[in-house]
Amino acid sequence: MIGLVRVEWRRLTARRLVRVCAIAAIALIFFVVVLTALNSQKIQSDGSFVMRTTSLWLTEAQAETSGNAQDNAVIAVTSLSFLIVAVIGASAIGAEYRAGTVTTVLGWEPRRVRLLAARLIAVALVAASFYLIVHVVFCAAWTIGSVVSGNPDGASGVFWRDLGLVLARGAVLAAVFAVISAAIATLGRNTAAALGVWVGYWILVEGIVLGLKPQWVRWTLFVNIASVLEWNHLMIESPSVTIAVSPGASVVRLTAYVAVFVAVSLAVFHRRDVT
Amino acid sequence: MPVIEIEGLTKQYRRRRAVTHAVAGLNLSVPDGGVYGFLGPNGSGKTTTIRCLLGLARPTSGRISVLGAEVGRDLSTVISRIGSIVETPALFPAFSGRRNLELLGAIDGIGPRAVAAALERVGLESRGEDRVRTYSLGMRQRLGLAAALLKDPELLILDEPVNGLDPGGIREFRELIRSLGAEGRTVFVSSHLLSEVQLMCDRVAILARGALITEGSVAEVLALGHTAGLVVRVSKPDRAVEILAQAGIAASHDGEIVRVQLGADEAARVTEVLASGGLFLSELRADEVDLETVFVELTEGRTVEGS
Ligand SMILES: Nc1ncnc2c1ncn2[C@@H]1O[C@H](COP(=O)(O)OP(=O)(O)OP(=O)(O)O)[C@@H](O)[C@H]1O
Ligand SMILES: [Mg+2]
């Protein structure tokens, strides 16, 4: 099993899509960080912009005690990363169906549950690694920028520990996105179908359904993702109701969602003829 | 013990309301060693049978065992001894041939040395570093065979491996497959290129509409062909058939050629009858039977009707 995961890891990391995404993301990060640093003043005078180390991620409480604005630059990079790992996850499986290599690989490992499980594990690992690499690069670049032409004050031990925990949770959530995406691609035997399902979900459920039934928000994906990432009780307010989403409950829900997607994709892949 | 044993295999595909009986009650037993040809016209169920053999498709009913292992249950215990190609071999187009083989080999702990040997055996060593995307169909076919050979398998299951090869390539492949059979491996090879099968196989099975029509050594199957007769060439073939019929000899004509259903030992009588009717032969020879003729006769009218 570990051998299979290793082979899948090798295959995924050798893929051009994964490499191009990683390089493009890092290039984009450097571009944005350099631009931010160039626009930054050392000291805030008359509302001019200051690049702060603590803008990477500040909890509400920290922002209050330090008197800074609660700025979370990591959020933008994280959202972008989730989008990318969803594509990587879908295409990890979709590309196999497109090339027809499922047949070939089953000629080496006919235990399908094992094979797909190894694939999903590899997808999870690649997504988490991708997330971590991109964020470590981003945080390092941002910190250097703020030291050189901004304000590094307030980046205490607690701040770094919290940031570390955010990135750790973010990496796990990236794996969640990628695995769900890969599971959908397994069901649809196609990358585009999986991405279509995501877009459809976004528009239909997160958009239209939540507009009609705001009380269902605690069951939807993105709120639970946000709650776990921020590790915070979220209060979702709509005209009719206010719904609290706690991180603990979100962990349970997300785990259940992943379990369902994985179980269904394993069951279907196990039974279905490969033609 | 047979290497492959198929009992009462049926496979139906359901698409909307239509049901295709791709394989309908196939029984087959492939002995150990040598090259076994699996022949059948298009759509006769060869690929479907092979998919069932490799656990890729679930049989509707029937039992299959390969190398002593029940396919539905413990194929994985023998898979490391089976090399296979199903239809056009599919590999990752964005990776080089070598990387493809290395990734597959890594599943079984097979290293780069075996990969190099496999590439060499199929004559791809100089193109190993190129992306598979840039390969011609024949080169992909070779790479597929290299992948199948990578495990140094006891049993090779090859579905139409010469598809897309040029005549030189076909000859090379034939030689390679023959040598694999001669090494004591069992090669189960499907084809509709009859002449090829005749040249490289020890035994053949002929399939039509999902069922076995005949099975045996190449010589045995050849003997099933229409009784070998005589071929006569005369200037007026229709008149010749008449004259022969008056003498009680069954014959038919086919363009300039008259086929007489008599053994070669009766050639003198045919000559005499025709000569006395005023027809003189420009040619007289024994009618040759090849696998192709047998195949066409046996599967005539049994190709899958348009669905
Ligand atoms: N996935 C599928 N869904 C529905 N019908 C199928 C499927 N695969 C094969 N068939 C049908 O099953 C029958 C047998 O097909 P199969 O591919 O086994 O034939 P074959 O002997 O390999 O033919 P060929 O010489 O053309 O490769 C055909 O009628 C085909 O249309
Ligand atoms: Mg076929």
Coordinates of C-alpha atoms and ligand atoms in Angstrom, one line a residue:
Chain A
M1 CA 0.0 0.0 0.0
I2 CA 2.8 2.4 0.9
G3 CA 4.5 1.4 -2.3
L4 CA 1.4 2.2 -4.3
V5 CA 1.0 5.6 -2.6
R6 CA 4.7 6.3 -3.4
V7 CA 4.2 5.4 -7.1
E8 CA 1.1 7.7 -7.2
W9 CA 3.0 10.4 -5.5
R10 CA 5.8 10.1 -8.0
R11 CA 3.3 10.2 -10.9
L12 CA 1.4 13.2 -9.5
T13 CA 4.5 15.3 -8.8
A14 CA 5.9 14.5 -12.2
R15 CA 2.7 15.9 -13.8
R16 CA 3.2 19.1 -15.6
L17 CA -0.1 20.6 -14.3
V18 CA 1.1 20.2 -10.7
R19 CA 4.5 21.7 -11.5
V20 CA 3.1 24.6 -13.6
C21 CA 0.6 25.4 -10.9
A22 CA 3.3 25.4 -8.2
I23 CA 5.6 27.6 -10.2
A24 CA 2.9 30.0 -11.3
A25 CA 1.6 30.3 -7.8
I26 CA 5.0 31.1 -6.4
A27 CA 5.7 33.5 -9.2
L28 CA 2.5 35.3 -8.5
I29 CA 3.3 35.4 -4.8
F30 CA 6.6 37.1 -5.4
F31 CA 5.0 39.6 -7.8
V32 CA 2.3 40.6 -5.3
V33 CA 4.7 40.7 -2.3
V34 CA 7.2 42.8 -4.1
L35 CA 4.5 45.2 -5.3
T36 CA 3.1 45.4 -1.8
A37 CA 6.6 46.1 -0.4
L38 CA 7.3 48.8 -3.0
N39 CA 4.0 50.6 -2.0
S40 CA 4.7 50.3 1.7
Q41 CA 5.9 53.0 4.0
K42 CA 8.1 52.4 7.0
I43 CA 5.9 54.4 9.3
Q44 CA 2.3 55.1 9.0
S45 CA 1.8 58.8 8.4
D46 CA -1.5 60.2 7.3
G47 CA -3.2 56.9 6.3
S48 CA -0.5 55.7 4.0
F49 CA -0.1 51.9 3.6
V50 CA 2.3 49.9 5.8
M51 CA 3.1 46.3 5.1
R52 CA 2.9 44.6 8.5
T53 CA 4.1 41.1 9.3
T54 CA 1.0 40.7 11.4
S55 CA -1.2 41.3 8.4
L56 CA -0.5 37.7 7.5
W57 CA -3.0 36.5 10.0
L58 CA -4.4 38.2 13.0
T59 CA -7.1 36.9 15.2
E60 CA -9.7 39.3 16.4
A61 CA -8.4 39.1 19.9
Q62 CA -4.8 39.8 18.9
A63 CA -5.9 42.7 16.7
E64 CA -7.7 44.2 19.6
T65 CA -4.8 44.0 22.1
S66 CA -2.2 45.2 19.6
G67 CA -4.4 47.9 18.2
N68 CA -3.9 46.8 14.6
A69 CA -6.5 46.2 12.0
Q70 CA -7.5 42.5 11.6
D71 CA -5.9 41.9 8.3
N72 CA -5.6 38.4 7.0
A73 CA -3.4 38.2 3.9
V74 CA -3.2 34.5 4.0
I75 CA -6.9 34.2 3.3
A76 CA -6.4 35.3 -0.3
V77 CA -3.6 32.8 -1.0
T78 CA -5.6 30.1 0.8
S79 CA -8.7 30.6 -1.4
L80 CA -6.5 30.5 -4.5
S81 CA -4.8 27.3 -3.3
F82 CA -8.1 25.6 -2.6
L83 CA -9.1 26.4 -6.1
I84 CA -5.9 25.0 -7.6
V85 CA -5.9 21.8 -5.5
A86 CA -9.5 21.1 -6.5
V87 CA -8.3 21.2 -10.1
I88 CA -5.2 19.1 -9.3
G89 CA -7.4 16.5 -7.5
A90 CA -9.9 16.2 -10.3
S91 CA -7.3 15.9 -13.0
A92 CA -5.2 13.4 -11.0
I93 CA -8.1 11.0 -11.7
G94 CA -9.6 12.5 -14.8
A95 CA -6.3 12.4 -16.7
E96 CA -6.2 8.6 -16.1
Y97 CA -9.5 8.1 -17.6
R98 CA -8.7 10.4 -20.5
A99 CA -5.5 8.5 -21.3
G100 CA -7.2 5.1 -20.6
T101 CA -4.4 4.1 -18.3
V102 CA -6.8 2.7 -15.7
T103 CA -6.8 -0.5 -17.7
T104 CA -3.0 -0.6 -17.7
V105 CA -2.6 0.1 -14.0
L106 CA -5.2 -2.5 -13.1
G107 CA -3.0 -5.0 -14.9
W108 CA -0.5 -4.4 -12.1
E109 CA -2.7 -3.9 -9.1
P110 CA -6.1 -5.5 -9.6
R111 CA -7.3 -4.8 -6.1
R112 CA -9.3 -1.7 -7.0
V113 CA -10.2 -0.5 -3.5
R114 CA -6.5 -0.5 -2.7
L115 CA -5.6 1.2 -5.9
L116 CA -8.1 4.0 -5.5
A117 CA -7.4 4.4 -1.8
A118 CA -3.7 4.8 -2.6
R119 CA -4.6 7.4 -5.2
L120 CA -6.8 9.4 -2.9
I121 CA -4.1 9.3 -0.2
A122 CA -1.5 10.5 -2.7
V123 CA -3.9 13.3 -3.9
A124 CA -4.4 14.3 -0.3
L125 CA -0.6 14.4 0.3
V126 CA 0.1 16.3 -2.9
A127 CA -2.6 18.9 -2.1
A128 CA -1.4 19.4 1.5
S129 CA 2.2 19.7 0.3
F130 CA 1.2 22.1 -2.4
Y131 CA -0.6 24.2 0.1
L132 CA 2.2 24.2 2.6
I133 CA 4.9 25.1 0.1
V134 CA 2.9 27.9 -1.4
H135 CA 2.1 29.3 2.1
V136 CA 5.5 29.0 3.5
V137 CA 7.0 30.8 0.5
F138 CA 4.3 33.5 0.8
C139 CA 4.7 34.0 4.5
A140 CA 8.5 34.1 4.3
A141 CA 8.4 36.6 1.4
W142 CA 5.8 38.7 3.2
T143 CA 7.8 38.7 6.4
I144 CA 11.0 39.8 4.6
G145 CA 9.0 42.5 2.8
S146 CA 7.6 43.9 6.0
V147 CA 11.0 43.8 7.7
V148 CA 12.7 45.6 4.8
S149 CA 10.1 48.2 4.0
G150 CA 7.2 47.9 6.5
N151 CA 6.6 47.1 10.1
P152 CA 7.4 43.8 11.7
D153 CA 6.1 44.8 15.1
G154 CA 3.7 42.6 16.9
A155 CA 4.8 39.3 15.4
S156 CA 5.1 37.5 18.8
G157 CA 5.6 33.9 19.6
V158 CA 1.9 33.5 19.9
F159 CA 1.4 35.1 16.5
W160 CA 3.7 32.6 14.9
R161 CA 2.2 29.7 16.7
D162 CA -1.3 30.7 15.6
L163 CA -0.1 31.2 12.0
G164 CA 1.5 27.8 12.1
L165 CA -1.8 26.3 13.2
V166 CA -3.8 28.1 10.5
L167 CA -1.4 26.7 7.9
A168 CA -1.7 23.2 9.3
R169 CA -5.4 23.4 9.3
G170 CA -5.3 24.9 5.8
A171 CA -3.2 22.0 4.6
V172 CA -5.7 19.5 5.9
L173 CA -8.5 21.5 4.3
A174 CA -6.6 21.6 1.0
A175 CA -6.5 17.8 1.2
V176 CA -10.3 17.7 1.8
F177 CA -10.9 19.8 -1.3
A178 CA -8.6 17.7 -3.5
V179 CA -10.0 14.3 -2.2
I180 CA -13.6 15.3 -2.7
S181 CA -12.6 16.6 -6.2
A182 CA -10.8 13.3 -7.0
A183 CA -13.8 11.3 -5.7
I184 CA -16.2 13.2 -8.0
A185 CA -13.8 12.7 -10.9
T186 CA -13.8 9.0 -10.2
L187 CA -17.6 8.9 -10.3
G188 CA -17.7 11.0 -13.5
R189 CA -14.6 9.4 -15.0
N190 CA -13.7 12.9 -16.2
T191 CA -11.8 16.0 -15.0
A192 CA -14.2 18.5 -16.6
A193 CA -17.2 16.8 -15.1
A194 CA -15.8 17.1 -11.7
L195 CA -15.0 20.8 -12.1
G196 CA -18.5 21.2 -13.5
V197 CA -19.9 19.7 -10.4
W198 CA -17.9 22.2 -8.3
V199 CA -19.1 25.2 -10.3
G200 CA -22.7 23.8 -10.2
Y201 CA -22.4 23.4 -6.5
W202 CA -21.1 26.8 -6.0
I203 CA -23.9 28.5 -8.0
L204 CA -26.8 26.2 -7.1
V205 CA -26.2 25.4 -3.4
E206 CA -23.9 28.1 -2.1
G207 CA -25.8 30.7 -4.1
I208 CA -29.4 29.9 -4.9
V209 CA -30.3 27.4 -2.2
L210 CA -28.7 29.4 0.6
G211 CA -30.5 32.5 -0.7
L212 CA -33.8 30.6 -0.3
K213 CA -33.0 28.6 2.8
P214 CA -30.4 30.5 4.8
Q215 CA -30.9 28.2 7.8
W216 CA -29.2 25.4 5.9
V217 CA -26.0 27.2 5.9
R218 CA -24.4 25.1 8.6
W219 CA -24.5 22.1 6.2
T220 CA -22.8 23.7 3.3
L221 CA -19.2 23.2 2.6
F222 CA -17.6 26.7 2.5
V223 CA -18.9 27.8 5.9
N224 CA -17.5 24.7 7.5
I225 CA -14.2 25.2 5.7
A226 CA -14.0 28.8 6.9
S227 CA -14.9 27.8 10.5
V228 CA -12.2 25.2 10.7
L229 CA -9.6 27.4 9.0
E230 CA -10.2 30.3 11.4
W231 CA -11.0 28.0 14.3
N232 CA -13.7 30.4 15.3
H233 CA -17.4 30.4 16.0
L234 CA -18.9 31.9 13.0
M235 CA -22.2 33.8 13.3
I236 CA -23.9 33.7 10.0
E237 CA -26.6 36.4 9.9
S238 CA -29.5 36.6 7.5
P239 CA -32.6 38.7 7.8
S240 CA -34.6 35.8 9.3
V241 CA -32.1 33.8 11.3
T242 CA -28.7 33.9 12.9
I243 CA -26.8 30.6 12.8
A244 CA -23.7 29.8 14.8
V245 CA -21.2 27.4 13.3
S246 CA -18.6 26.0 15.7
P247 CA -15.3 24.6 14.5
G248 CA -15.8 21.3 16.3
A249 CA -19.1 20.7 14.6
S250 CA -17.5 21.7 11.3
V251 CA -14.8 19.1 11.7
V252 CA -17.4 16.4 12.3
R253 CA -19.4 17.5 9.2
L254 CA -16.4 17.8 6.9
T255 CA -15.1 14.4 8.0
A256 CA -18.5 12.9 7.3
Y257 CA -18.6 14.6 3.8
V258 CA -15.2 13.3 2.9
A259 CA -16.1 9.8 4.2
V260 CA -19.2 9.7 2.1
F261 CA -17.5 10.8 -1.0
V262 CA -14.6 8.4 -0.5
A263 CA -16.9 5.5 0.3
V264 CA -19.1 6.0 -2.7
S265 CA -16.2 6.5 -5.1
L266 CA -14.5 3.3 -3.7
A267 CA -17.7 1.3 -4.0
V268 CA -18.4 2.5 -7.6
F269 CA -14.8 2.0 -8.7
H270 CA -14.9 -1.5 -7.2
R271 CA -18.0 -2.6 -9.0
R272 CA -17.8 -0.8 -12.3
D273 CA -16.5 -2.4 -15.5
V274 CA -13.4 -0.7 -16.9
T275 CA -13.8 -0.3 -20.6
Chain B
M1 CA -3.1 -27.8 -15.5
P2 CA -4.5 -25.3 -18.0
V3 CA -3.2 -21.8 -17.7
I4 CA -6.5 -20.3 -18.5
E5 CA -9.8 -22.0 -17.9
I6 CA -13.1 -20.4 -18.8
E7 CA -16.4 -22.1 -18.1
G8 CA -19.8 -20.9 -19.3
L9 CA -18.7 -17.3 -19.5
T10 CA -21.4 -14.8 -20.5
K11 CA -21.1 -11.1 -20.5
Q12 CA -24.0 -8.8 -21.3
Y13 CA -23.8 -5.1 -21.7
R14 CA -26.9 -3.2 -20.9
R15 CA -27.2 0.2 -22.5
R16 CA -30.5 1.9 -21.9
R17 CA -33.0 -0.8 -23.1
A18 CA -30.7 -2.7 -25.4
V19 CA -28.8 -5.7 -24.2
T20 CA -25.7 -6.8 -26.0
H21 CA -24.6 -10.4 -25.5
A22 CA -20.9 -9.8 -26.0
V23 CA -19.9 -13.2 -24.8
A24 CA -22.5 -16.0 -24.7
G25 CA -21.5 -19.2 -22.9
L26 CA -17.8 -19.5 -23.8
N27 CA -15.8 -22.5 -22.7
L28 CA -12.1 -22.5 -23.2
S29 CA -9.1 -24.2 -21.8
V30 CA -5.6 -22.9 -22.7
P31 CA -2.8 -25.3 -22.0
D32 CA 0.5 -24.4 -20.5
G33 CA 3.2 -23.1 -22.9
G34 CA 3.2 -22.0 -26.5
V35 CA 1.2 -19.5 -28.4
Y36 CA -2.6 -19.7 -28.3
G37 CA -4.5 -17.8 -31.0
F38 CA -7.9 -16.4 -30.1
L39 CA -9.6 -15.6 -33.4
G40 CA -12.8 -14.0 -34.3
P41 CA -14.4 -11.4 -36.5
N42 CA -15.0 -7.8 -35.3
G43 CA -17.4 -7.7 -32.4
S44 CA -17.2 -11.4 -31.7
G45 CA -16.3 -10.8 -28.0
K46 CA -12.5 -11.2 -28.0
T47 CA -11.8 -8.0 -26.1
T48 CA -14.7 -8.6 -23.8
T49 CA -13.4 -12.1 -22.9
I50 CA -9.9 -10.7 -22.3
R51 CA -11.4 -7.9 -20.1
C52 CA -13.1 -10.6 -18.1
L53 CA -9.9 -12.6 -17.9
L54 CA -8.1 -9.6 -16.4
G55 CA -10.8 -8.7 -13.9
L56 CA -11.5 -5.5 -15.8
A57 CA -15.1 -6.5 -16.6
R58 CA -17.4 -8.5 -14.3
P59 CA -18.8 -11.6 -16.0
T60 CA -22.6 -11.8 -16.1
S61 CA -22.1 -15.5 -15.3
G62 CA -19.5 -18.2 -15.6
R63 CA -16.2 -19.1 -14.0
I64 CA -12.7 -18.0 -15.0
S65 CA -9.5 -19.1 -13.5
V66 CA -6.0 -17.9 -14.6
L67 CA -2.9 -19.6 -13.4
G68 CA -5.0 -21.5 -11.0
A69 CA -6.5 -18.4 -9.4
E70 CA -10.2 -17.5 -9.5
V71 CA -10.4 -14.2 -11.3
G72 CA -13.2 -12.6 -9.3
R73 CA -11.6 -13.5 -6.0
D74 CA -7.8 -13.8 -6.1
L75 CA -6.5 -12.5 -9.3
S76 CA -4.1 -10.3 -7.3
T77 CA -2.2 -13.4 -6.1
V78 CA -1.1 -14.2 -9.7
I79 CA -1.2 -10.8 -11.4
S80 CA 2.6 -10.4 -11.0
R81 CA 3.0 -13.4 -13.4
I82 CA 0.7 -12.0 -16.1
G83 CA 1.6 -9.4 -18.7
S84 CA -1.2 -7.9 -20.7
I85 CA -2.2 -5.6 -23.5
V86 CA -5.9 -4.7 -23.9
E87 CA -6.8 -3.0 -27.2
T88 CA -4.4 -0.1 -27.8
P89 CA -2.1 0.0 -24.9
A90 CA -2.7 3.1 -22.9
L91 CA 0.2 4.9 -21.2
F92 CA 0.6 8.4 -19.9
P93 CA 1.2 10.6 -23.0
A94 CA 3.0 13.3 -21.1
F95 CA 5.6 11.0 -19.7
S96 CA 8.5 9.4 -21.6
G97 CA 8.3 5.7 -22.4
R98 CA 10.9 5.0 -19.8
R99 CA 9.2 6.9 -17.1
N100 CA 5.9 5.1 -17.9
L101 CA 7.6 1.7 -17.5
E102 CA 9.4 2.8 -14.4
L103 CA 6.2 4.0 -12.7
L104 CA 4.4 0.7 -13.6
G105 CA 7.4 -1.4 -12.5
A106 CA 7.6 0.4 -9.2
I107 CA 4.2 -1.0 -8.3
D108 CA 5.9 -4.5 -8.3
G109 CA 9.3 -3.3 -7.2
I110 CA 10.8 -3.7 -10.6
G111 CA 13.8 -1.5 -11.2
P112 CA 15.3 0.5 -14.0
R113 CA 17.5 -2.3 -15.2
A114 CA 14.5 -4.4 -16.2
V115 CA 12.9 -1.4 -17.8
A116 CA 16.0 -0.9 -20.0
A117 CA 15.9 -4.6 -20.9
A118 CA 12.2 -4.4 -21.8
L119 CA 12.7 -1.3 -24.0
E120 CA 15.6 -3.1 -25.7
R121 CA 13.6 -6.2 -26.4
V122 CA 11.0 -4.3 -28.3
G123 CA 13.5 -2.1 -30.1
L124 CA 12.6 1.2 -28.4
E125 CA 15.8 1.8 -26.5
S126 CA 16.7 4.9 -28.6
R127 CA 13.3 6.5 -28.1
G128 CA 12.9 5.7 -24.4
E129 CA 13.4 9.3 -23.3
D130 CA 10.8 10.7 -25.7
R131 CA 7.3 11.5 -24.5
V132 CA 4.7 8.9 -25.4
R133 CA 2.7 11.7 -27.0
T134 CA 5.3 11.8 -29.8
Y135 CA 5.2 8.1 -30.5
S136 CA 3.6 6.5 -33.6
L137 CA 0.9 3.9 -33.1
G138 CA 3.4 1.2 -33.8
M139 CA 5.8 2.6 -31.2
R140 CA 3.0 2.7 -28.6
Q141 CA 2.2 -0.9 -29.4
R142 CA 5.8 -1.8 -28.8
L143 CA 5.8 0.2 -25.5
G144 CA 2.7 -1.7 -24.5
L145 CA 4.4 -4.9 -25.2
A146 CA 7.5 -3.7 -23.2
A147 CA 5.2 -3.0 -20.3
A148 CA 3.7 -6.4 -20.6
L149 CA 7.1 -8.0 -20.7
L150 CA 8.4 -6.0 -17.7
K151 CA 7.2 -8.5 -15.2
D152 CA 9.0 -11.4 -17.0
P153 CA 5.5 -13.0 -17.0
E154 CA 4.6 -16.7 -17.4
L155 CA 1.4 -15.7 -19.2
L156 CA 1.0 -13.0 -21.7
I157 CA -2.5 -11.9 -22.7
L158 CA -2.3 -9.8 -25.8
D159 CA -5.3 -8.3 -27.5
E160 CA -4.6 -7.6 -31.2
P161 CA -0.9 -6.7 -30.5
V162 CA -0.1 -6.2 -34.2
N163 CA -2.7 -3.5 -34.8
G164 CA -1.1 -0.5 -36.4
L165 CA 2.2 -2.2 -37.2
D166 CA 3.8 -2.1 -40.6
P167 CA 4.6 -5.4 -42.4
G168 CA 8.2 -5.3 -41.0
G169 CA 6.9 -4.6 -37.6
I170 CA 4.4 -7.4 -37.8
R171 CA 7.1 -9.8 -38.8
E172 CA 9.3 -8.7 -35.9
F173 CA 6.3 -9.0 -33.5
R174 CA 5.5 -12.4 -34.8
E175 CA 9.1 -13.6 -34.2
L176 CA 9.1 -12.0 -30.8
I177 CA 5.8 -13.7 -29.8
R178 CA 7.0 -17.0 -31.2
S179 CA 10.2 -16.8 -29.2
L180 CA 8.2 -15.9 -26.1
G181 CA 6.2 -19.1 -26.6
A182 CA 9.3 -21.1 -27.2
E183 CA 10.8 -19.9 -23.9
G184 CA 8.1 -21.8 -22.1
R185 CA 5.7 -18.9 -21.6
T186 CA 2.1 -19.1 -22.5
V187 CA 1.0 -16.4 -25.0
F188 CA -2.7 -15.9 -25.4
V189 CA -3.1 -13.6 -28.4
S190 CA -6.3 -12.4 -30.0
S191 CA -6.4 -11.4 -33.6
H192 CA -8.4 -11.2 -36.8
L193 CA -5.3 -11.4 -38.9
L194 CA -5.6 -15.0 -39.8
S195 CA -2.5 -15.4 -41.7
E196 CA -0.5 -14.1 -38.7
V197 CA -2.2 -16.5 -36.4
Q198 CA -1.5 -19.4 -38.7
L199 CA 2.2 -18.4 -38.7
M200 CA 2.8 -17.9 -35.0
C201 CA 0.3 -20.0 -33.1
D202 CA 0.4 -23.6 -31.9
R203 CA -3.3 -23.8 -31.1
V204 CA -6.3 -21.6 -32.1
A205 CA -9.8 -21.1 -30.9
I206 CA -12.3 -19.5 -33.2
L207 CA -15.0 -17.3 -31.7
A208 CA -18.1 -15.9 -33.4
R209 CA -20.9 -14.0 -31.7
G210 CA -19.5 -14.7 -28.3
A211 CA -19.3 -18.4 -28.5
L212 CA -16.6 -20.9 -29.4
I213 CA -16.9 -22.4 -32.9
T214 CA -13.9 -24.6 -32.8
E215 CA -10.7 -25.1 -31.0
G216 CA -7.6 -27.2 -31.6
S217 CA -4.1 -27.3 -33.0
V218 CA -3.7 -25.2 -36.2
A219 CA -3.6 -28.4 -38.2
E220 CA -6.7 -29.8 -36.7
V221 CA -8.6 -26.5 -37.4
L222 CA -7.3 -26.4 -40.9
A223 CA -8.7 -29.9 -41.5
L224 CA -12.2 -28.6 -40.7
G225 CA -12.1 -26.6 -43.9
H226 CA -14.2 -27.6 -46.9
T227 CA -12.9 -30.9 -48.2
A228 CA -9.8 -30.2 -50.2
G229 CA -10.7 -30.4 -53.8
L230 CA -9.3 -29.6 -57.2
V231 CA -9.0 -26.3 -59.0
V232 CA -9.4 -26.4 -62.8
R233 CA -8.9 -23.6 -65.2
V234 CA -10.7 -23.8 -68.6
S235 CA -11.9 -21.4 -71.2
K236 CA -15.6 -22.1 -70.6
P237 CA -16.1 -22.7 -66.9
D238 CA -19.9 -22.8 -67.0
R239 CA -19.8 -25.5 -69.7
A240 CA -17.2 -27.4 -67.7
V241 CA -19.6 -27.5 -64.7
E242 CA -22.3 -28.9 -66.9
I243 CA -20.1 -31.6 -68.4
L244 CA -18.9 -32.6 -65.0
A245 CA -22.4 -32.7 -63.6
Q246 CA -23.5 -35.0 -66.4
A247 CA -20.6 -37.3 -65.4
G248 CA -21.9 -37.2 -61.8
I249 CA -19.1 -35.0 -60.5
A250 CA -20.0 -32.0 -58.2
A251 CA -18.4 -28.8 -59.3
S252 CA -18.9 -25.0 -59.1
H253 CA -17.3 -22.1 -60.9
D254 CA -16.0 -18.9 -59.6
G255 CA -14.9 -16.7 -62.5
E256 CA -12.4 -18.6 -64.7
I257 CA -11.9 -21.2 -62.0
V258 CA -13.9 -24.4 -61.6
R259 CA -13.8 -26.0 -58.2
V260 CA -14.2 -29.8 -58.3
Q261 CA -15.1 -31.6 -55.2
L262 CA -12.9 -34.6 -55.8
G263 CA -9.6 -35.6 -54.2
A264 CA -6.3 -35.1 -55.9
D265 CA -6.2 -38.8 -56.7
E266 CA -9.1 -38.3 -59.1
A267 CA -7.4 -35.7 -61.2
A268 CA -7.0 -38.0 -64.1
R269 CA -10.8 -38.7 -64.3
V270 CA -11.6 -34.9 -64.3
T271 CA -9.1 -34.4 -67.1
E272 CA -10.7 -37.3 -69.1
V273 CA -14.3 -36.1 -68.6
L274 CA -13.6 -32.6 -69.6
A275 CA -11.4 -33.6 -72.6
S276 CA -14.2 -35.9 -73.9
G277 CA -16.6 -32.9 -73.7
G278 CA -14.2 -30.9 -75.8
L279 CA -12.7 -28.8 -73.1
F280 CA -9.0 -28.7 -72.5
L281 CA -7.4 -27.6 -69.2
S282 CA -5.1 -24.8 -68.9
E283 CA -4.5 -25.5 -65.3
L284 CA -5.1 -28.3 -62.7
R285 CA -4.1 -28.1 -59.1
A286 CA -5.1 -29.1 -55.6
D287 CA -7.2 -26.6 -53.8
E288 CA -5.3 -25.2 -50.9
V289 CA -7.0 -24.6 -47.6
D290 CA -5.7 -22.0 -45.3
L291 CA -7.0 -20.7 -42.0
E292 CA -8.5 -17.8 -43.7
T293 CA -10.8 -19.9 -45.7
V294 CA -11.7 -22.1 -42.7
F295 CA -12.3 -18.9 -40.7
V296 CA -14.6 -17.4 -43.2
E297 CA -16.5 -20.6 -43.7
L298 CA -16.9 -21.2 -40.0
T299 CA -17.9 -17.7 -39.1
E300 CA -19.9 -17.0 -42.2
G301 CA -23.2 -15.2 -41.4
R302 CA -22.2 -15.1 -37.8
T303 CA -20.7 -11.7 -37.6
V304 CA -22.6 -9.4 -35.4
E305 CA -25.5 -7.9 -37.2
G306 CA -25.6 -4.1 -37.1
S307 CA -27.1 -3.1 -33.8
Ligands
LIG1 N1 -18.6 -1.2 -23.0 C1 -19.5 -1.7 -23.8 N2 -20.8 -1.4 -23.8 C2 -21.7 -2.0 -24.6 N3 -21.4 -2.9 -25.5 C3 -20.1 -3.3 -25.6 C4 -19.1 -2.7 -24.8 N4 -17.9 -3.3 -25.1 C5 -18.2 -4.1 -26.1 N5 -19.5 -4.1 -26.4 C6 -20.2 -5.0 -27.5 O1 -19.8 -6.3 -27.2 C7 -19.6 -7.0 -28.5 C8 -18.2 -7.6 -28.4 O2 -17.2 -6.6 -28.5 P1 -15.7 -6.9 -28.3 O3 -15.0 -5.6 -28.2 O4 -15.5 -7.9 -27.3 O5 -15.4 -7.6 -29.7 P2 -14.0 -8.0 -30.4 O6 -14.0 -9.4 -30.7 O7 -12.8 -7.5 -29.5 O8 -14.0 -7.1 -31.7 P3 -12.7 -6.4 -32.5 O9 -12.1 -7.5 -33.4 O10 -13.4 -5.4 -33.3 O11 -11.8 -5.9 -31.5 C9 -19.8 -6.0 -29.6 O12 -21.1 -6.1 -30.1 C10 -19.7 -4.6 -28.8 O13 -20.5 -3.7 -29.4
MG2 MG -11.2 -6.2 -29.7

